Amino acid sequence: MAFNIYDFTTLTHSIHVGLAESFSPVVATTIEWVIVGVSYLLFVALFGLFLVYAERKVCAAFQQRLGPMRVGPWGLLQTIADFIKLLMKELIMPRKADWFLYNLAPFIVIIASFMAIAILPFAPGLQSFDFDIGIFYLTAVSSVGVIGILIAGWSSNNKYSLIGAMRSGAQILSYELSVSLSLLTMVIFAGSMQFSTIVEGQRDAWFIFSGHIPAMIAFIIFLIAGTAETNRGPFDLAEAESELVAGFHTEYSGVKFAMFFLAEYINLFIISAVAATVFLGGWMPLHFGNLESFNHVMDFIPPVVWFFGKVLFVIFVIMWFKWTFPRLRVDQILTLEWKYLLPINLVNILLMALVVLTKFHF
Amino acid sequence: MKSFIEYIASILKGLWTLLVGMKVTAKYFFTPWNHVTQQYPENRDSLVMFERFRGEVIMPHTENNEHLCTGCGICEINCPNGSIEIISKSILTPEGKKKRIIDQHIYHLGMCTLCNLCVKACPTGAIVMGQKFEHAVWDRALLTKVLNQPGSKIAEGVKE
């Protein structure tokens, strides 16, 4: 089995050939589906646990604390212990909750996250499907999650849950616009919605550098709107602890709560991964015009490391936002979106179109 | 036009204030040696509580087993929850005068809220707040303490 850390196409191809030789096409395809599904599940579970740990450590460092230190060295096993605790907890349902919707909601939220994660290119060959309306698909499925949140708030039969869900709905519907428009800016620049083409287009320079001013404005807008879309601080109105207990998942416990919790961190990963892919070059190494030796050194670092390095950088910035800024009020959130981000975004798209038309880019 | 300039200026100013806030937290993040968390049981040997920490009421004694308490009972009166009991006794001074001195300064740590009022009220500064904080015991009776050591006497020259 050929394994190459720089290009996974040989590995996936050899697996495919091996399976096709020993099984009928239908069985081989099914086995491939299962393999892909299990690897995504494993990745999401492990990365989610890591993100929870990272969040607690980063938050602690921003507040001059140490964070979890007791379970395992430097508290590394803390989230695993927490997860086991969550799995063993009793599932409590409010007496007058809507049984069907109450149990359905966590799955909608987490399925929406899984659908969005499927399109991301991790490295050459490490992308489960790649089609020509990738970004369009991503914006479409990432807004499905809000339905799950609304259902969760409605079916819990709890006023805090309902208020949290409604706030979340208003917020995500508004910021969806900014996320899509800032991605659209980059689509204009890249000339494609397909993720592989977008990444390939950044071989010489990442879009945030080659697109200069409009790309940077789009990046900032994407970071702000993306933070809001994941319901994270300073836009965590939907689960404002001091006002709404825990927002839409107040009435959930045990595994169902864990699903909401995990989905929140997967969404954080997705937003960061999209920012890294569209603006920071995805798995492409850092290349500068004609510095041959520098580019060559950068090529030695595997694409997976580049991708996760960029993703972790964006995640760190978003965590930095969360632990620095105070929470916005509902009216402030809507003002920020409709009076600031949206007009700037529209002007920025025009600017980007001008840049592309006049070829005033690198 | 003026309002447009104000709009742009408000955006830039807003971004600037956000960056100022991020600079502050970044300073915290990148100076981990300034973190305030104490790894308590591990650093027990080197842990020094800060001066203003109130762990318990103590009565300092000199090396000659002398304290400053006159037994006046002001601390007992000032204590909001009756944690202090003063038991005094009368003695005859060498000049043949009757004098009241402290017999037992009883302090109930289990009831004390460490409000510091007794220390503030003490006219001679006989009692102070100590920094010890590991007070767990197996028997509640052990929390009742006699602050003046057995055989101690009041230091010379303390004004009554």
Coordinates of C-alpha atoms in Angstrom, one line a residue:
Chain A
M1 CA 0.0 0.0 0.0
A2 CA 1.6 3.2 -1.1
F3 CA 1.6 5.8 1.5
N4 CA 2.7 9.3 0.9
I5 CA 2.3 12.1 3.5
Y6 CA 2.4 14.7 0.8
D7 CA -0.4 13.3 -1.4
F8 CA -3.0 10.9 -0.1
T9 CA -4.5 10.1 -3.6
T10 CA -2.2 7.1 -3.9
L11 CA -3.3 5.8 -0.6
T12 CA -7.0 6.2 -1.2
H13 CA -6.6 4.9 -4.8
S14 CA -4.8 1.7 -3.6
I15 CA -7.5 1.1 -1.0
H16 CA -10.1 1.5 -3.7
V17 CA -8.3 -0.8 -6.1
G18 CA -7.8 -3.4 -3.3
L19 CA -11.5 -3.4 -2.3
A20 CA -12.7 -3.5 -5.9
E21 CA -10.5 -6.5 -6.6
S22 CA -11.9 -8.6 -3.7
F23 CA -15.5 -7.5 -3.6
S24 CA -18.4 -6.8 -6.0
P25 CA -18.7 -3.0 -6.8
V26 CA -21.7 -2.6 -4.6
V27 CA -20.1 -4.1 -1.5
A28 CA -16.8 -2.3 -2.2
T29 CA -18.6 1.1 -2.4
T30 CA -20.5 0.3 0.8
I31 CA -17.3 -0.6 2.6
E32 CA -15.7 2.6 1.4
W33 CA -18.7 4.6 2.7
V34 CA -18.3 2.9 6.1
I35 CA -14.6 3.6 6.2
V36 CA -15.1 7.2 5.3
G37 CA -18.0 7.6 7.9
V38 CA -16.0 6.0 10.7
S39 CA -12.9 8.1 10.0
Y40 CA -15.0 11.2 10.1
L41 CA -16.7 10.1 13.3
L42 CA -13.4 9.3 14.9
F43 CA -11.8 12.6 13.7
V44 CA -14.8 14.7 14.9
A45 CA -14.9 13.0 18.3
L46 CA -11.1 13.3 18.9
F47 CA -10.8 16.8 17.6
G48 CA -13.9 17.9 19.5
L49 CA -12.4 16.6 22.7
F50 CA -9.1 18.3 21.9
L51 CA -10.9 21.6 21.1
V52 CA -12.7 21.5 24.5
Y53 CA -9.4 21.0 26.2
A54 CA -7.8 23.7 24.1
E55 CA -10.7 26.1 24.8
R56 CA -10.3 25.6 28.5
K57 CA -6.6 26.0 28.5
V58 CA -6.6 29.1 26.2
C59 CA -9.4 30.7 28.2
A60 CA -7.4 30.1 31.4
A61 CA -4.3 31.6 29.9
F62 CA -6.2 34.7 28.8
Q63 CA -7.5 35.1 32.3
Q64 CA -4.1 34.4 33.9
R65 CA -5.1 31.0 35.2
L66 CA -3.8 27.6 34.5
G67 CA -6.9 25.7 33.5
P68 CA -7.4 21.9 34.1
M69 CA -4.2 20.5 35.6
R70 CA -5.2 17.5 37.7
V71 CA -6.5 14.7 35.4
G72 CA -3.4 13.5 33.5
P73 CA -0.3 15.5 32.9
W74 CA -1.3 19.1 32.4
G75 CA -4.9 18.0 32.6
L76 CA -4.8 16.3 29.2
L77 CA -7.3 13.6 30.1
Q78 CA -9.8 16.1 31.6
T79 CA -12.1 16.2 28.6
I80 CA -12.0 12.4 28.2
A81 CA -13.1 12.1 31.9
D82 CA -15.8 14.8 31.3
F83 CA -17.0 12.9 28.2
I84 CA -17.2 9.6 30.1
K85 CA -19.2 11.4 32.8
L86 CA -21.6 12.8 30.2
L87 CA -22.1 9.4 28.7
M88 CA -23.1 7.9 32.0
K89 CA -25.5 10.6 33.0
E90 CA -29.2 10.1 33.1
L91 CA -31.2 11.4 30.2
I92 CA -33.9 13.6 31.7
M93 CA -36.8 14.9 29.7
P94 CA -39.2 17.6 30.8
R95 CA -42.7 16.1 31.3
K96 CA -44.5 18.3 28.8
A97 CA -41.8 18.3 26.2
D98 CA -42.5 17.3 22.7
W99 CA -41.1 13.8 22.7
F100 CA -40.3 13.4 19.0
L101 CA -38.9 16.8 18.3
Y102 CA -37.0 16.9 21.6
N103 CA -35.1 13.7 20.6
L104 CA -34.7 14.7 17.0
A105 CA -33.1 18.2 17.6
P106 CA -29.6 17.1 18.6
F107 CA -29.3 14.8 15.6
I108 CA -30.3 17.6 13.2
V109 CA -27.7 19.9 14.7
I110 CA -24.9 17.3 14.6
I111 CA -25.9 16.0 11.1
A112 CA -25.7 19.5 9.7
S113 CA -22.2 19.8 11.1
F114 CA -21.2 16.5 9.6
M115 CA -22.6 17.5 6.2
A116 CA -20.5 20.7 6.3
I117 CA -17.3 18.9 7.4
A118 CA -17.5 16.5 4.5
I119 CA -16.7 19.1 1.9
L120 CA -13.5 20.3 3.5
P121 CA -10.2 19.4 1.8
F122 CA -7.7 18.3 4.5
A123 CA -4.9 17.5 2.1
P124 CA -4.4 16.4 -1.5
G125 CA -6.6 13.3 -1.7
L126 CA -8.1 13.8 1.7
Q127 CA -11.5 15.1 0.7
S128 CA -14.5 12.9 0.7
F129 CA -16.3 14.7 -2.1
D130 CA -15.4 17.6 -4.2
F131 CA -17.9 19.2 -6.6
D132 CA -18.3 22.4 -8.5
I133 CA -20.7 24.2 -6.1
G134 CA -18.7 23.4 -2.9
I135 CA -19.0 26.8 -1.2
F136 CA -22.7 27.1 -2.2
Y137 CA -23.3 23.6 -0.6
L138 CA -21.4 24.6 2.5
T139 CA -23.4 27.8 3.1
A140 CA -26.5 25.8 2.5
V141 CA -25.9 23.0 4.9
S142 CA -24.3 25.2 7.6
S143 CA -27.6 26.9 8.0
V144 CA -29.5 23.7 8.6
G145 CA -28.1 23.6 12.1
V146 CA -30.3 26.5 13.1
I147 CA -33.4 24.4 12.5
G148 CA -32.1 21.9 15.1
I149 CA -31.5 24.7 17.5
L150 CA -35.0 26.2 17.0
I151 CA -36.6 22.7 17.4
A152 CA -34.6 22.1 20.5
G153 CA -35.7 25.4 22.0
W154 CA -39.3 24.9 21.0
S155 CA -39.7 21.3 22.1
S156 CA -38.1 21.7 25.5
N157 CA -41.2 23.5 26.8
N158 CA -39.0 26.0 28.7
K159 CA -39.0 29.7 28.4
Y160 CA -35.2 30.0 28.6
S161 CA -34.8 27.5 25.8
L162 CA -37.3 29.2 23.6
I163 CA -35.8 32.7 24.1
G164 CA -32.3 31.3 23.5
A165 CA -33.5 29.5 20.3
M166 CA -35.2 32.6 19.0
R167 CA -32.2 34.7 19.6
S168 CA -30.1 32.1 17.9
G169 CA -32.4 32.0 15.0
A170 CA -32.4 35.8 14.5
Q171 CA -28.7 35.9 14.8
I172 CA -27.8 33.0 12.5
L173 CA -30.2 34.2 9.8
S174 CA -28.6 37.6 9.9
Y175 CA -25.0 36.5 9.9
E176 CA -25.6 33.8 7.3
L177 CA -25.8 36.7 4.9
S178 CA -22.4 38.1 5.8
V179 CA -20.7 34.7 5.8
S180 CA -22.1 34.0 2.3
L181 CA -21.3 37.4 0.9
S182 CA -17.7 37.4 2.2
L183 CA -17.3 34.0 0.7
L184 CA -18.8 35.3 -2.5
T185 CA -16.2 38.0 -2.6
M186 CA -13.5 35.3 -2.6
V187 CA -15.5 33.2 -5.1
I188 CA -15.3 36.2 -7.5
F189 CA -11.6 36.4 -6.9
A190 CA -11.0 32.6 -7.3
G191 CA -13.4 32.3 -10.2
S192 CA -14.7 29.0 -8.8
M193 CA -16.8 27.5 -6.1
Q194 CA -15.0 24.2 -6.1
F195 CA -12.7 23.8 -3.1
S196 CA -10.0 21.9 -5.0
T197 CA -9.8 24.7 -7.6
I198 CA -9.8 27.4 -4.8
V199 CA -6.9 25.7 -3.1
E200 CA -5.1 25.1 -6.3
G201 CA -5.4 28.8 -7.2
Q202 CA -3.4 29.7 -4.1
R203 CA -0.3 27.8 -5.1
D204 CA 1.7 30.9 -5.7
A205 CA 0.2 33.2 -3.1
W206 CA -2.6 32.8 -0.6
F207 CA -5.8 34.7 -1.5
I208 CA -5.5 37.0 1.5
F209 CA -2.2 38.2 0.1
S210 CA -2.9 38.2 -3.6
G211 CA -6.4 39.7 -3.1
H212 CA -4.9 42.4 -0.8
I213 CA -7.4 45.0 0.5
P214 CA -10.7 43.5 -0.5
A215 CA -9.6 40.0 0.6
M216 CA -8.4 41.3 4.0
I217 CA -11.7 43.1 4.5
A218 CA -13.6 39.9 3.5
F219 CA -11.4 37.9 5.9
I220 CA -12.2 40.2 8.9
I221 CA -15.9 40.1 8.0
F222 CA -15.8 36.4 7.7
L223 CA -14.1 36.0 11.1
I224 CA -16.7 38.2 12.8
A225 CA -19.7 36.7 11.0
G226 CA -18.3 33.2 11.5
T227 CA -17.9 33.7 15.2
A228 CA -21.5 34.8 15.3
E229 CA -22.7 31.8 13.2
T230 CA -21.1 29.4 15.7
N231 CA -22.9 31.1 18.5
R232 CA -19.7 31.8 20.3
G233 CA -18.8 34.7 22.4
P234 CA -19.1 37.7 22.1
F235 CA -22.2 36.6 20.1
D236 CA -23.2 33.8 22.6
L237 CA -26.6 35.4 23.2
A238 CA -28.3 32.1 22.4
E239 CA -26.8 30.5 25.5
A240 CA -26.1 33.6 27.6
E241 CA -25.3 31.9 30.9
S242 CA -26.1 34.9 33.0
E243 CA -29.5 35.4 31.5
L244 CA -30.8 32.1 30.0
V245 CA -29.3 29.3 32.1
A246 CA -27.8 27.6 29.0
G247 CA -30.1 28.7 26.3
F248 CA -31.6 26.2 23.9
H249 CA -29.9 23.2 25.5
T250 CA -31.0 24.0 29.0
E251 CA -33.2 20.9 29.3
Y252 CA -30.8 18.5 27.7
S253 CA -28.6 16.2 29.6
G254 CA -26.1 13.4 29.1
V255 CA -25.4 12.3 25.5
K256 CA -27.9 14.7 23.9
F257 CA -26.2 17.6 25.6
A258 CA -22.8 16.2 24.5
M259 CA -24.1 16.2 20.9
F260 CA -24.9 19.9 21.1
F261 CA -21.6 20.6 22.8
L262 CA -19.7 18.6 20.2
A263 CA -21.6 20.3 17.3
E264 CA -20.7 23.7 18.7
Y265 CA -17.0 22.8 18.5
I266 CA -17.3 21.1 15.1
N267 CA -18.9 24.3 13.9
L268 CA -15.9 26.2 15.3
F269 CA -13.6 23.8 13.4
I270 CA -15.7 24.2 10.2
I271 CA -15.6 28.0 10.3
S272 CA -11.9 28.0 10.9
A273 CA -11.3 25.4 8.2
V274 CA -13.2 27.4 5.7
A275 CA -11.4 30.6 6.6
A276 CA -8.1 28.7 6.3
T277 CA -9.1 27.2 3.0
V278 CA -10.6 30.2 1.3
F279 CA -8.3 32.9 2.6
L280 CA -5.1 31.3 3.9
G281 CA -4.5 28.7 1.2
G282 CA -5.9 25.5 2.7
W283 CA -3.2 22.9 2.6
M284 CA -1.0 24.9 0.3
P285 CA 2.4 25.8 1.8
L286 CA 3.4 29.4 2.2
H287 CA 5.0 30.5 -1.1
F288 CA 6.5 33.8 -2.0
G289 CA 6.9 34.8 -5.6
N290 CA 10.4 33.9 -6.6
L291 CA 12.2 32.9 -3.4
E292 CA 13.0 29.4 -4.8
S293 CA 14.9 28.0 -1.8
F294 CA 12.3 29.4 0.7
N295 CA 9.4 27.8 -1.2
H296 CA 11.3 24.6 -1.4
V297 CA 11.8 24.5 2.4
M298 CA 8.1 25.2 2.9
D299 CA 7.2 22.3 0.6
F300 CA 8.9 19.9 3.0
I301 CA 6.2 20.5 5.6
P302 CA 3.3 18.1 4.8
P303 CA 0.0 19.7 3.6
V304 CA -1.9 18.2 6.6
V305 CA 0.4 20.1 8.9
W306 CA -0.2 23.3 6.9
F307 CA -3.9 22.8 7.0
F308 CA -4.2 22.1 10.7
G309 CA -1.7 24.8 11.5
K310 CA -3.8 27.4 9.8
V311 CA -7.0 26.0 11.2
L312 CA -5.6 26.1 14.8
F313 CA -4.4 29.6 14.2
V314 CA -7.9 30.8 13.2
I315 CA -9.4 28.8 16.1
F316 CA -7.0 30.6 18.4
V317 CA -8.0 34.0 17.0
I318 CA -11.7 33.1 17.5
M319 CA -11.1 32.0 21.1
W320 CA -9.2 35.2 21.6
F321 CA -12.3 37.1 20.5
K322 CA -14.4 35.0 22.9
W323 CA -12.3 35.6 26.0
T324 CA -11.7 39.3 25.3
F325 CA -14.9 40.9 24.3
P326 CA -18.1 41.3 26.4
R327 CA -21.3 39.9 25.1
L328 CA -23.4 42.0 22.7
R329 CA -27.1 42.9 23.3
V330 CA -29.7 41.6 20.8
D331 CA -30.1 45.0 19.2
Q332 CA -26.4 45.6 19.1
I333 CA -25.9 42.3 17.3
L334 CA -28.6 43.2 14.6
T335 CA -27.1 46.7 14.3
L336 CA -23.7 45.3 13.7
E337 CA -24.9 43.0 11.0
W338 CA -27.4 45.1 9.1
K339 CA -25.9 48.6 9.5
Y340 CA -22.2 47.7 9.3
L341 CA -21.2 44.3 8.1
L342 CA -23.8 44.1 5.3
P343 CA -23.1 47.5 3.6
I344 CA -19.3 47.0 4.0
N345 CA -19.6 43.6 2.5
L346 CA -21.6 44.8 -0.6
V347 CA -19.1 47.6 -1.2
N348 CA -16.3 45.1 -0.7
I349 CA -17.8 42.8 -3.4
L350 CA -17.9 45.7 -5.8
L351 CA -14.3 46.5 -4.9
M352 CA -13.3 42.9 -5.5
A353 CA -15.0 42.9 -8.8
L354 CA -13.1 46.0 -9.8
V355 CA -9.9 44.4 -8.7
V356 CA -10.6 41.3 -10.7
L357 CA -11.6 43.4 -13.8
T358 CA -8.6 45.6 -13.8
K359 CA -6.3 42.6 -12.9
F360 CA -5.0 44.7 -10.0
H361 CA -3.8 41.7 -8.0
F362 CA -0.8 39.5 -7.6
Chain B
M1 CA -21.2 63.5 3.6
K2 CA -20.5 64.4 7.1
S3 CA -22.5 61.5 8.4
F4 CA -20.7 59.2 6.0
I5 CA -17.4 60.3 7.4
E6 CA -18.7 59.8 10.9
Y7 CA -19.9 56.3 9.9
I8 CA -16.4 55.3 8.6
A9 CA -14.8 56.9 11.6
S10 CA -17.0 54.9 14.0
I11 CA -16.0 51.7 12.2
L12 CA -12.3 52.4 12.5
K13 CA -12.7 53.6 16.1
G14 CA -14.6 50.5 16.9
L15 CA -12.0 48.2 15.4
W16 CA -9.3 50.1 17.2
T17 CA -10.9 49.7 20.6
L18 CA -11.3 46.0 19.9
L19 CA -7.6 45.8 19.1
V20 CA -6.8 47.5 22.3
G21 CA -8.8 45.0 24.3
M22 CA -7.2 42.1 22.4
K23 CA -3.7 43.5 23.1
V24 CA -4.5 43.4 26.9
T25 CA -5.6 39.7 26.8
A26 CA -2.7 38.9 24.5
K27 CA -0.3 40.3 27.1
Y28 CA -1.9 38.0 29.6
F29 CA -1.7 35.0 27.3
F30 CA 1.9 35.4 26.3
T31 CA 3.2 36.0 29.8
P32 CA 2.4 32.7 31.4
W33 CA 4.9 33.3 34.3
N34 CA 2.5 36.0 35.6
H35 CA -0.4 33.5 36.1
V36 CA -2.0 33.8 39.5
T37 CA -3.2 30.3 40.0
Q38 CA -1.5 28.5 42.9
Q39 CA -1.0 24.7 42.6
Y40 CA -2.0 24.4 46.2
P41 CA -1.1 21.0 47.6
E42 CA 2.0 20.8 45.5
N43 CA 3.4 24.1 46.5
R44 CA 2.6 23.8 50.2
D45 CA 6.1 24.2 51.3
S46 CA 6.8 27.4 49.4
L47 CA 3.3 28.9 49.7
V48 CA 3.3 32.3 51.4
M49 CA 0.0 33.9 52.1
F50 CA -0.2 37.6 51.4
E51 CA 0.0 40.0 54.4
R52 CA -3.7 41.0 54.4
F53 CA -5.0 37.4 54.3
R54 CA -7.2 36.6 57.3
G55 CA -6.8 33.0 58.4
E56 CA -7.5 33.1 62.1
V57 CA -7.2 35.4 65.1
I58 CA -4.0 34.9 67.0
M59 CA -2.4 36.6 69.9
P60 CA 1.4 37.2 69.4
H61 CA 3.6 36.4 72.3
T62 CA 7.2 37.5 72.9
E63 CA 10.0 35.1 73.7
N64 CA 9.4 35.9 77.4
N65 CA 5.9 34.6 77.0
E66 CA 4.4 38.1 77.3
H67 CA 1.4 39.4 75.4
L68 CA -0.3 42.8 75.1
C69 CA -3.8 41.8 76.2
T70 CA -5.3 43.6 79.2
G71 CA -8.5 41.6 79.4
C72 CA -10.6 44.6 78.8
G73 CA -13.2 42.7 76.8
I74 CA -13.7 45.2 74.0
C75 CA -13.1 42.5 71.4
E76 CA -15.8 40.4 73.0
I77 CA -18.2 43.3 72.8
N78 CA -17.3 44.0 69.2
C79 CA -17.6 40.5 67.9
P80 CA -20.8 40.3 65.9
N81 CA -21.4 36.5 66.4
G82 CA -20.0 35.9 69.8
S83 CA -16.8 34.1 68.8
I84 CA -14.8 35.5 71.6
E85 CA -15.2 35.0 75.3
I86 CA -13.0 36.8 77.8
I87 CA -12.5 35.3 81.2
S88 CA -10.7 37.6 83.5
K89 CA -9.4 37.2 87.0
S90 CA -8.4 39.6 89.8
I91 CA -4.9 39.6 91.2
L92 CA -3.1 41.7 93.8
T93 CA -0.2 43.7 92.5
P94 CA 3.0 44.0 94.5
E95 CA 1.8 47.5 95.5
G96 CA -1.2 45.8 97.1
K97 CA -3.7 47.1 94.5
K98 CA -6.4 44.9 93.0
K99 CA -6.0 44.4 89.3
R100 CA -8.0 42.6 86.7
I101 CA -6.0 40.6 84.1
I102 CA -6.8 38.1 81.4
D103 CA -7.3 34.6 82.5
Q104 CA -8.4 32.9 79.3
H105 CA -9.0 34.6 75.9
I106 CA -11.3 31.9 74.4
Y107 CA -11.7 32.1 70.6
H108 CA -14.3 29.9 68.7
L109 CA -12.8 29.6 65.3
G110 CA -15.8 27.5 64.1
M111 CA -18.1 30.5 64.6
C112 CA -15.7 33.2 63.4
T113 CA -16.4 35.0 60.1
L114 CA -12.9 36.6 60.1
C115 CA -14.5 40.0 59.8
N116 CA -11.5 41.7 61.5
L117 CA -13.6 43.8 63.8
C118 CA -12.0 42.5 67.0
V119 CA -8.5 43.3 65.7
K120 CA -9.6 46.8 64.7
A121 CA -11.2 47.4 68.1
C122 CA -8.4 46.1 70.3
P123 CA -6.9 49.2 72.0
T124 CA -3.5 47.6 72.7
G125 CA -3.1 45.7 69.4
A126 CA -2.9 42.4 71.3
I127 CA -4.7 40.3 68.7
V128 CA -3.9 40.1 65.0
M129 CA -5.0 38.1 62.0
G130 CA -2.8 35.1 61.3
Q131 CA -2.1 33.6 57.9
K132 CA -2.7 29.9 58.7
F133 CA -5.6 28.6 56.7
E134 CA -5.5 24.8 57.1
H135 CA -8.0 24.5 59.9
A136 CA -9.6 21.2 59.2
V137 CA -9.9 19.0 62.3
W138 CA -11.8 15.8 63.2
D139 CA -13.5 17.2 66.3
R140 CA -15.4 20.4 66.5
A141 CA -14.1 21.0 70.1
L142 CA -10.6 21.5 68.7
L143 CA -11.8 24.7 67.0
T144 CA -12.3 26.3 70.4
K145 CA -8.9 27.8 71.2
V146 CA -7.4 29.7 74.1
L147 CA -5.3 32.4 72.6
N148 CA -3.2 33.4 75.6
Q149 CA -0.5 30.8 76.3
P150 CA -0.5 29.1 79.7
G151 CA 1.7 31.0 82.1
S152 CA 1.9 34.0 80.0
K153 CA 1.6 37.5 81.4
I154 CA 1.0 41.0 80.1
A155 CA 4.0 42.8 78.9
E156 CA 5.4 45.7 80.9
G157 CA 4.2 49.2 80.1
V158 CA 1.0 48.4 78.4
K159 CA -1.5 51.1 79.2
E160 CA -4.7 49.9 80.8

